[in-house]
mmCIF file of C-alpha atoms and ligand atoms in Angstrom:
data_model
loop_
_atom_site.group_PDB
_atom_site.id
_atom_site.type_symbol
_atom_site.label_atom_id
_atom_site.label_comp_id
_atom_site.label_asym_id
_atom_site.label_seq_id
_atom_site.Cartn_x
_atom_site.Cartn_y
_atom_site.Cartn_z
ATOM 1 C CA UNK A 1 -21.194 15.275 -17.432
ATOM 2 C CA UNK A 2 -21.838 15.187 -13.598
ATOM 3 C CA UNK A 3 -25.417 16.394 -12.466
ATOM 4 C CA UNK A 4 -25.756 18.198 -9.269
ATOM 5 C CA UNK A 5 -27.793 20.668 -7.232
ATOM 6 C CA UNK A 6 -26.807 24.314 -7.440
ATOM 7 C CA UNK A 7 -26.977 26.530 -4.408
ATOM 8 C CA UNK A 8 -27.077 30.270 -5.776
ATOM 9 C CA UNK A 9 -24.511 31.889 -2.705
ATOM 10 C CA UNK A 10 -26.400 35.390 -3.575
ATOM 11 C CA UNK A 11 -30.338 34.114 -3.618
ATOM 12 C CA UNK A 12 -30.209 30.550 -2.198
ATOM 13 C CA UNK A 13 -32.049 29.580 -5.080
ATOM 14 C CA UNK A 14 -30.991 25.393 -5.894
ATOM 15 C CA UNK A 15 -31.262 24.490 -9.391
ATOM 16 C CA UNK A 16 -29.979 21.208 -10.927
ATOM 17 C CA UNK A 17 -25.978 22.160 -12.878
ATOM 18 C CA UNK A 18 -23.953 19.826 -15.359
ATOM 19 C CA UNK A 19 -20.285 19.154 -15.033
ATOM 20 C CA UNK A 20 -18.389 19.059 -17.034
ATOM 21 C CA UNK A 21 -16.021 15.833 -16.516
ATOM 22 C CA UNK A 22 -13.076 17.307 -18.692
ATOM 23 C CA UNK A 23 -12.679 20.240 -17.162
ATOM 24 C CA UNK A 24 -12.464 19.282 -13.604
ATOM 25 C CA UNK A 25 -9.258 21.568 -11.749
ATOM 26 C CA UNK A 26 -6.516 19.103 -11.832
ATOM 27 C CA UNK A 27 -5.120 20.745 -8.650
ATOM 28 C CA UNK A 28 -7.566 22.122 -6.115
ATOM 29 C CA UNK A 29 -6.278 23.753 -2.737
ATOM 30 C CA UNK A 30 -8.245 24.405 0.299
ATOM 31 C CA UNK A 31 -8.088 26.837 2.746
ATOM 32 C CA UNK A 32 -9.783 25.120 5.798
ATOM 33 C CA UNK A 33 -11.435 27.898 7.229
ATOM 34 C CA UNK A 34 -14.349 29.024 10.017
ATOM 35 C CA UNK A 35 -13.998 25.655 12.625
ATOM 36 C CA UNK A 36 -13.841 27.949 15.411
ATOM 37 C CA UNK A 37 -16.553 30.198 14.430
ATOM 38 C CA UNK A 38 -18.823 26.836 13.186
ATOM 39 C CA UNK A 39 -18.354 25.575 16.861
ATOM 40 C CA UNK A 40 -19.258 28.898 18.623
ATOM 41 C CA UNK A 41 -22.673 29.028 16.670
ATOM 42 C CA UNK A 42 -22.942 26.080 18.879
ATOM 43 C CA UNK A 43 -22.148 26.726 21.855
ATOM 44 C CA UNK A 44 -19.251 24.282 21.757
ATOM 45 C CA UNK A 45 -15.792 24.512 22.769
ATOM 46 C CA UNK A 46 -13.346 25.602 19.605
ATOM 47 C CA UNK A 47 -11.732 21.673 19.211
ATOM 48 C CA UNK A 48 -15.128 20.396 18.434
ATOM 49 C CA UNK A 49 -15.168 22.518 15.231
ATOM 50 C CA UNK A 50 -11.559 20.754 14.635
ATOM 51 C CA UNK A 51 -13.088 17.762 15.189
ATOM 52 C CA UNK A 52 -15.914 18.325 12.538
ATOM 53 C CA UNK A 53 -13.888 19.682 10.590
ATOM 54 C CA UNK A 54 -11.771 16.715 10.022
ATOM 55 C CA UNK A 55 -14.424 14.603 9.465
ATOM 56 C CA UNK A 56 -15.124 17.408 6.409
ATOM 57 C CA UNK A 57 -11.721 15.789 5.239
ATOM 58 C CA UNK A 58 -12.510 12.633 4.762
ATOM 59 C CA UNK A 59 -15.525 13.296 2.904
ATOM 60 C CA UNK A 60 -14.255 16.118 0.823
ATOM 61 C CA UNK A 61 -11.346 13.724 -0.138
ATOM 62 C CA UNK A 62 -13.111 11.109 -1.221
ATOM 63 C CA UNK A 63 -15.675 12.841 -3.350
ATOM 64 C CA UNK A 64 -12.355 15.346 -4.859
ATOM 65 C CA UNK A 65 -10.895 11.724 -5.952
ATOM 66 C CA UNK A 66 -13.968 10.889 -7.040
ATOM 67 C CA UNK A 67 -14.549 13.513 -9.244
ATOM 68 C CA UNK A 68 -11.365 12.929 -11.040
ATOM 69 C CA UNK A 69 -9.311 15.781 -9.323
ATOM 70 C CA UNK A 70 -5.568 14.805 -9.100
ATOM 71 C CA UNK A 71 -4.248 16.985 -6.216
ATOM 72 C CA UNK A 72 -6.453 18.013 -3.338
ATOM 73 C CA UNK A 73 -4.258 20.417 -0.792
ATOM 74 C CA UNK A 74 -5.352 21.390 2.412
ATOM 75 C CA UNK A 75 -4.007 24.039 4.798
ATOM 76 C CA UNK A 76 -3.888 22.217 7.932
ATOM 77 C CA UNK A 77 -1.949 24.246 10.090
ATOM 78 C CA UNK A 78 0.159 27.092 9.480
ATOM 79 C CA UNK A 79 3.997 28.311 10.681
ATOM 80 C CA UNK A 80 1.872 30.882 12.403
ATOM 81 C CA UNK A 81 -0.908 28.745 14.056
ATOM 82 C CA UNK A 82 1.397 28.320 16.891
ATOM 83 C CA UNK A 83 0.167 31.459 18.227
ATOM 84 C CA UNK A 84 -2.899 30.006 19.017
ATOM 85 C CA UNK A 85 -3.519 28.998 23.011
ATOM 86 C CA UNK A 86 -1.398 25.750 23.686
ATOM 87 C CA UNK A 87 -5.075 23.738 24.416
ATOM 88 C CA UNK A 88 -5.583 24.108 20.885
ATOM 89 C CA UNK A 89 -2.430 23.970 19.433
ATOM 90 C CA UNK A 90 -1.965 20.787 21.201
ATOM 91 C CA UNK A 91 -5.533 19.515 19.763
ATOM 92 C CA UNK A 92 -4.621 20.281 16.306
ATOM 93 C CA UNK A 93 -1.279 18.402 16.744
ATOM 94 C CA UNK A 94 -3.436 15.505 17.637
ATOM 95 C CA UNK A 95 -5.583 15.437 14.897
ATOM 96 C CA UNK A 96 -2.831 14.062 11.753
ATOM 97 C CA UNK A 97 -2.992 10.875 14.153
ATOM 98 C CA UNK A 98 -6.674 10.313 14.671
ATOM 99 C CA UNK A 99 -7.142 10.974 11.284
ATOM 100 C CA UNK A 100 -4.800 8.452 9.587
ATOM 101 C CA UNK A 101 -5.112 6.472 12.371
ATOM 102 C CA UNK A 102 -8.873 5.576 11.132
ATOM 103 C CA UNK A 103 -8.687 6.558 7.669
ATOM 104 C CA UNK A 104 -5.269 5.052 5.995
ATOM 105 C CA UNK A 105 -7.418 2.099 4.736
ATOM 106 C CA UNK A 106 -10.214 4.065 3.252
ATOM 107 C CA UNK A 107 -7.254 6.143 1.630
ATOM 108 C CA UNK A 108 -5.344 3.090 0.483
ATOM 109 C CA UNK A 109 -9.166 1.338 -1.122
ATOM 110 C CA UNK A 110 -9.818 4.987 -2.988
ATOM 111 C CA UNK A 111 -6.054 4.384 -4.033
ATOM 112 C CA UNK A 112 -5.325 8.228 -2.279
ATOM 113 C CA UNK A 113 -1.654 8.936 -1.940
ATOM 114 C CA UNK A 114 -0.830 11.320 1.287
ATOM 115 C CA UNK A 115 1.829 13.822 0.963
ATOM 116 C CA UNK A 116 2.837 16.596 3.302
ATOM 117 C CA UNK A 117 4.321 20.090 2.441
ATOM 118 C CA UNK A 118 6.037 21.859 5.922
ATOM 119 C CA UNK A 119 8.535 22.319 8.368
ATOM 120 C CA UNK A 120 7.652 18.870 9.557
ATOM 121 C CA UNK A 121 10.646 18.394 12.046
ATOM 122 C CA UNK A 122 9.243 21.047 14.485
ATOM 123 C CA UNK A 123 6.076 19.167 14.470
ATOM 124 C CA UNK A 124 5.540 16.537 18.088
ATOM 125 C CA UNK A 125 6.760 13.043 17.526
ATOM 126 C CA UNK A 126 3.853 11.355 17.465
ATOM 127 C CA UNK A 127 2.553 13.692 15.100
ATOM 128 C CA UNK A 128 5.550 13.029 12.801
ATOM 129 C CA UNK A 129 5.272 9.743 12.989
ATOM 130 C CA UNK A 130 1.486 9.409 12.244
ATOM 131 C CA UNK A 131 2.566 11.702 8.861
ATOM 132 C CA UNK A 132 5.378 8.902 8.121
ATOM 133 C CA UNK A 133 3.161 6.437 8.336
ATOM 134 C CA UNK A 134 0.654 7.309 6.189
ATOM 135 C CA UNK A 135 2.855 8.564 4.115
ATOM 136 C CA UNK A 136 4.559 5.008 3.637
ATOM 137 C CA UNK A 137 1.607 3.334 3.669
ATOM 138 C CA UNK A 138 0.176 4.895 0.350
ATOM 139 C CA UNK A 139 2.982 5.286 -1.353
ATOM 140 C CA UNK A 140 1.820 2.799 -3.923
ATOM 141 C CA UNK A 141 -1.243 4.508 -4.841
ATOM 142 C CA UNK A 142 -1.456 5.851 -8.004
ATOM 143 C CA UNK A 143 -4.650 8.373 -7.942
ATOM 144 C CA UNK A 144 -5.313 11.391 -6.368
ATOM 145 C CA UNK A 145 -2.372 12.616 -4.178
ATOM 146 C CA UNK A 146 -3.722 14.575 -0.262
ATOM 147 C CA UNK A 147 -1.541 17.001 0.022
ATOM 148 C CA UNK A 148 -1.438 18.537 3.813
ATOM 149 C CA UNK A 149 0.199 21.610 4.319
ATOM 150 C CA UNK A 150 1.173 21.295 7.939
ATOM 151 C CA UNK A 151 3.246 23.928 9.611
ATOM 152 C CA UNK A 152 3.337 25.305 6.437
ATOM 153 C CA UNK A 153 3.973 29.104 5.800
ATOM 154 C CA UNK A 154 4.175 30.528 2.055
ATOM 155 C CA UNK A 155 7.089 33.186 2.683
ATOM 156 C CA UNK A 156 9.192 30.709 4.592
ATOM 157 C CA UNK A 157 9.301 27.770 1.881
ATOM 158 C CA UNK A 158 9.909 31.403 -0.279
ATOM 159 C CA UNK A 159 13.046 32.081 1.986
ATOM 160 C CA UNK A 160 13.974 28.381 2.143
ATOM 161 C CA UNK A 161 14.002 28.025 -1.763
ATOM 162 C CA UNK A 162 15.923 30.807 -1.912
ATOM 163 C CA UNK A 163 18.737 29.669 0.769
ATOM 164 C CA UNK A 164 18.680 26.654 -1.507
ATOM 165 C CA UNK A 165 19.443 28.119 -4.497
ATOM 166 C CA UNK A 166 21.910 30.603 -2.769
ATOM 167 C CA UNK A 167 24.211 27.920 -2.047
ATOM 168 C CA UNK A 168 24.077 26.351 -5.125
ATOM 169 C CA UNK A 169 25.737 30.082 -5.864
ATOM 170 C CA UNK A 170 28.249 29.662 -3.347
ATOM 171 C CA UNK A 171 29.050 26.768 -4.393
ATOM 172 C CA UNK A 172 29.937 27.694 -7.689
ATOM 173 C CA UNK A 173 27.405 25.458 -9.363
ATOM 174 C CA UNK A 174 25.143 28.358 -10.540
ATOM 175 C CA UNK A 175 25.249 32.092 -11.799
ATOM 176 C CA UNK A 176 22.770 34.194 -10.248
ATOM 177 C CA UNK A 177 21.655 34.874 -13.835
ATOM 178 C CA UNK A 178 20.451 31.485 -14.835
ATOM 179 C CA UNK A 179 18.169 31.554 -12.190
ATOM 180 C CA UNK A 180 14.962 30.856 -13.575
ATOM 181 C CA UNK A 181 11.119 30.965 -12.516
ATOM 182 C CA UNK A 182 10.838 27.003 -13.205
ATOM 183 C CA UNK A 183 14.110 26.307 -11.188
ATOM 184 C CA UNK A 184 12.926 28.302 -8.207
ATOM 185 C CA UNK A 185 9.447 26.275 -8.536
ATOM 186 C CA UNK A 186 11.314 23.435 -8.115
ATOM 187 C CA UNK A 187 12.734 24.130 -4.905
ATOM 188 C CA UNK A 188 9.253 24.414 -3.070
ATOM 189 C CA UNK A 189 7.408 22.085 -1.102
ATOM 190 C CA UNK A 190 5.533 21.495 -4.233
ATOM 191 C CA UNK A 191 8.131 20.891 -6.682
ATOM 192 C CA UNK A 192 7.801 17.200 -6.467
ATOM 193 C CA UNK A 193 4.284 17.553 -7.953
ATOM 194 C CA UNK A 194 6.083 18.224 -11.288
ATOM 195 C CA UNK A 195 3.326 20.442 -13.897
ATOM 196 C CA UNK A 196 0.598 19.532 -11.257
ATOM 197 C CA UNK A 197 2.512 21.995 -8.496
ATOM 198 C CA UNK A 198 0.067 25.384 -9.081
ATOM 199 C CA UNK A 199 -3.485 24.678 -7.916
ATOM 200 C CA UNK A 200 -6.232 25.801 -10.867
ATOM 201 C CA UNK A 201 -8.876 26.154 -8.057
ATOM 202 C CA UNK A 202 -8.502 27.676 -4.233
ATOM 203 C CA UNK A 203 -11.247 27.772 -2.294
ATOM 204 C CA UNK A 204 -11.510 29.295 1.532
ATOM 205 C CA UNK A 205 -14.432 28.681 3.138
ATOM 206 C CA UNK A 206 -16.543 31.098 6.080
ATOM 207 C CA UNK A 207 -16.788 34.311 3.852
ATOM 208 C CA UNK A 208 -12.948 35.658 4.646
ATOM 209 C CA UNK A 209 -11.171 36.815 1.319
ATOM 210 C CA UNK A 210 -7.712 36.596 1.917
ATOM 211 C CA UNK A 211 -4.354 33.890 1.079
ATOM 212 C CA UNK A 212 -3.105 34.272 4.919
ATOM 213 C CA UNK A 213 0.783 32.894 3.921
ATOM 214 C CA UNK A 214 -0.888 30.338 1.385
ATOM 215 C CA UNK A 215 0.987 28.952 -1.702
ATOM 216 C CA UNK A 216 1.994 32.152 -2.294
ATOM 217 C CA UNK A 217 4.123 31.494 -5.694
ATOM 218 C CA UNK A 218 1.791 28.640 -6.874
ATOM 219 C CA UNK A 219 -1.363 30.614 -6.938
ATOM 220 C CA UNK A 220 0.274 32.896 -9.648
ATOM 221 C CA UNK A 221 -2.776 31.790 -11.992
ATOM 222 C CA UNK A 222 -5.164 30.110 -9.427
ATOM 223 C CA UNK A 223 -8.729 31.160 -10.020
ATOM 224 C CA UNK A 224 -9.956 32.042 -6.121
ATOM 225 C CA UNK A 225 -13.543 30.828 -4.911
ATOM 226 C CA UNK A 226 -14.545 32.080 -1.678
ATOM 227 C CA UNK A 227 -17.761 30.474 -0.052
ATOM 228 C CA UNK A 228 -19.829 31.381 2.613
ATOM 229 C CA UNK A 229 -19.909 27.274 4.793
ATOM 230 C CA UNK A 230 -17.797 26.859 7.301
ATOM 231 C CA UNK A 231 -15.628 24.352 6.784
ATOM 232 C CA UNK A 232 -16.965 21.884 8.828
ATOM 233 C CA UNK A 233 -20.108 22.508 6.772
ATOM 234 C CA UNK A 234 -18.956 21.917 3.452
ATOM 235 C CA UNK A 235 -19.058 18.684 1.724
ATOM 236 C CA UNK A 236 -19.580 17.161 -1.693
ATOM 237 C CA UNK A 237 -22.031 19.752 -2.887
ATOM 238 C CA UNK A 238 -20.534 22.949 -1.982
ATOM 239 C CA UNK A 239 -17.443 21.474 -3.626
ATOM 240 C CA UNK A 240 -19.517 20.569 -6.617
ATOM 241 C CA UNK A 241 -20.705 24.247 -6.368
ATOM 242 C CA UNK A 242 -16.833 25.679 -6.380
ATOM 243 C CA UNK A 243 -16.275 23.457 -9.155
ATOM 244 C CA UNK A 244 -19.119 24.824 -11.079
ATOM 245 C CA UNK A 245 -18.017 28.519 -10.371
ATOM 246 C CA UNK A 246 -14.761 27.571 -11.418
ATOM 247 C CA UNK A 247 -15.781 25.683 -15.110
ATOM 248 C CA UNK A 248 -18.023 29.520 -15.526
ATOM 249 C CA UNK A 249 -14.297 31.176 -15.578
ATOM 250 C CA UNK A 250 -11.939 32.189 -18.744
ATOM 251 C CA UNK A 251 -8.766 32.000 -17.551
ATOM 252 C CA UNK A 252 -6.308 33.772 -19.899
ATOM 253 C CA UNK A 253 -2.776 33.189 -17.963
ATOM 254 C CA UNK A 254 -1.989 36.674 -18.753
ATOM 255 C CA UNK A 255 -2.746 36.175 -22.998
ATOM 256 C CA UNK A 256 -6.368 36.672 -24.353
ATOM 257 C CA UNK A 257 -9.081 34.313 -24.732
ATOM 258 C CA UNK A 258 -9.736 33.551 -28.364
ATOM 259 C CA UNK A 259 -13.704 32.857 -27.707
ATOM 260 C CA UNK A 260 -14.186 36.226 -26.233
ATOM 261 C CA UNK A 261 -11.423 39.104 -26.583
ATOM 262 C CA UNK A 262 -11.470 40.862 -29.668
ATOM 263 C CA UNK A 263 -7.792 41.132 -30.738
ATOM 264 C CA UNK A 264 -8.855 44.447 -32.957
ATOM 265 C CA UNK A 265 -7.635 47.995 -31.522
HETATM 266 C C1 FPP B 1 -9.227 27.386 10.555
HETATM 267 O O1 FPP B 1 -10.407 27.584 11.271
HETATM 268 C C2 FPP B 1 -8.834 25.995 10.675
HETATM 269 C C3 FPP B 1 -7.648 25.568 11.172
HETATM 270 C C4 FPP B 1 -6.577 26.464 11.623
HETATM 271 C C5 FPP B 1 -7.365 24.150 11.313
HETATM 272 C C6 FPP B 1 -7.805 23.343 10.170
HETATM 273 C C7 FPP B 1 -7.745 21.930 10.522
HETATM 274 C C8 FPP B 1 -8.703 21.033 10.186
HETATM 275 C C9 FPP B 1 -9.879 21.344 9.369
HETATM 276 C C10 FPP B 1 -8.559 19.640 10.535
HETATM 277 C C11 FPP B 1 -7.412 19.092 9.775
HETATM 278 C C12 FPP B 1 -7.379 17.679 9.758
HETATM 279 C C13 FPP B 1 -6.269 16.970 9.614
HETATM 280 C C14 FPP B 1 -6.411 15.574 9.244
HETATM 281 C C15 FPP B 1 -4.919 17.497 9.812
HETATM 282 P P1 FPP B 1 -10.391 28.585 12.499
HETATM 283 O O2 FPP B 1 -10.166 27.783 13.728
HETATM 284 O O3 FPP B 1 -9.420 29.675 12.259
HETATM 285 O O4 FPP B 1 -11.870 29.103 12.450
HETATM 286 P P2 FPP B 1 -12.380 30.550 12.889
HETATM 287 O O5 FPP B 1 -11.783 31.524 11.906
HETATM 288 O O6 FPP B 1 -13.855 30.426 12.767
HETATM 289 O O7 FPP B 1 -11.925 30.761 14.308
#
């Protein structure tokens, strides 16, 4: 059992909350949200709230691994961020190499493997680089993997699974009827994370209720927490907290729950 300090989101109210340590999500996934609006409250430009907010990365990272949690991924940036003015596109494409620039070390000591999901090749080359990097140099860890979604877009690694399997029809290697759920997992950005590939937990952060283009086949069975922090505001204990909200659920995968569903008509 983990102890920790409860923050009701409702009431406020903080009361000390148990863990429990074997039923931690063994895939939680992150959507990053509410920099912008975390810097405004400050009267700061928008890239300072990118700033915090990567520094919410590291931390949230570490304690995830920490906790025992075996994928953490993040939505980074998104195939439609680019819409956003070039200033802070160009900031955000900067950020992959501050961040492993400083942190590969800390990643490699928690024993943290990287791992991006995305159409990586449109991404600058120094950004692309700073991902192959850090890629290669944790490839020998062996605990929690960091998954970024970077220029990531759930209908488009839909569309490019299906292209994938398409050809395989083409080429005459498949019928189109022995297509099969687990085969099209397998062609996702995810598919090399085997029976770890659906997250158990999301979270978004800053109040907004909505999957915006996220993991949109893997989150078939996800249970959804939505917090009120801004991302660069969140940290250990609101993690803790999602955690908590999460261990409270039944999840039933579509069957019933033995403990609680009467099976009688
Ligand atoms: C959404 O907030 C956040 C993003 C689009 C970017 C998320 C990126 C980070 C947290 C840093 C990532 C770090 C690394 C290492 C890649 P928003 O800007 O949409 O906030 P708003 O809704 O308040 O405007």
């Amino acid at each position: 059992m983990f102890s920790f300090l409860n923050k009701d989101q409702a009431t406020g109210e903080v009361t000390e909350r148990q863990l429990d340590e074997q039923n931690i999500p063994a895939h939680i996934a992150i959507i990053m949200d509410g920099n912008g609006r975390w810097a405004q409250q400050r009267h700061l430009p928008r890239i300072a709230g990118h700033k915090q907010g990567m520094n919410t990365v590291k931390t949230v990272a570490k304690a995830a691994s920490h906790l025992g949690v075996k994928v953490l991924t993040l939505y980074a940036f998104s195939t439609e961020n680019w819409k956003r003015p070039s200033t802070e596109v160009n900031y955000l494409m900067k950020l992959p190499v501050d961040f492993f620039g400083t942190f590969v070390p800390d990643l490699v000591k928690n024993n943290i493997r990287v791992k991006v999901m995305g159409y990586t090749d449109q991404l600058p080359a120094a950004t692309q680089k700073a991902v192959r990097d850090a890629i290669a140099d944790t490839a020998d860890c062996t605990g929690m993997v960091l998954n970024f979604a970077l220029n990531y877009g759930g209908r488009a690694e839909l569309v490019t699974a299906t292209q994938q399997l398409a050809a395989q029809v083409q080429a005459g290697q498949l019928a189109p009827t022995d297509i099969t759920a687990d085969m099209l997992g397998q062609q996702l950005m995810t598919g090399d994370l085997a029976e770890l590939a659906d997250p158990d937990l999301l979270i978004r952060t800053s109040g907004e209720e909505r999957l915006s283009n996220f993991m949109l086949w893997q989150v078939a069975y996800s249970e959804f927490v939505f917090m009120q922090e801004h991302w660069p505001d969140f940290g250990q204990a609101t993690l803790e907290q999602a955690i908590y909200t999460y261990q409270q659920r039944h999840r039933r995968f579509g069957g019933l729950n033995p403990a609680t569903d009467t099976t009688k008509n």
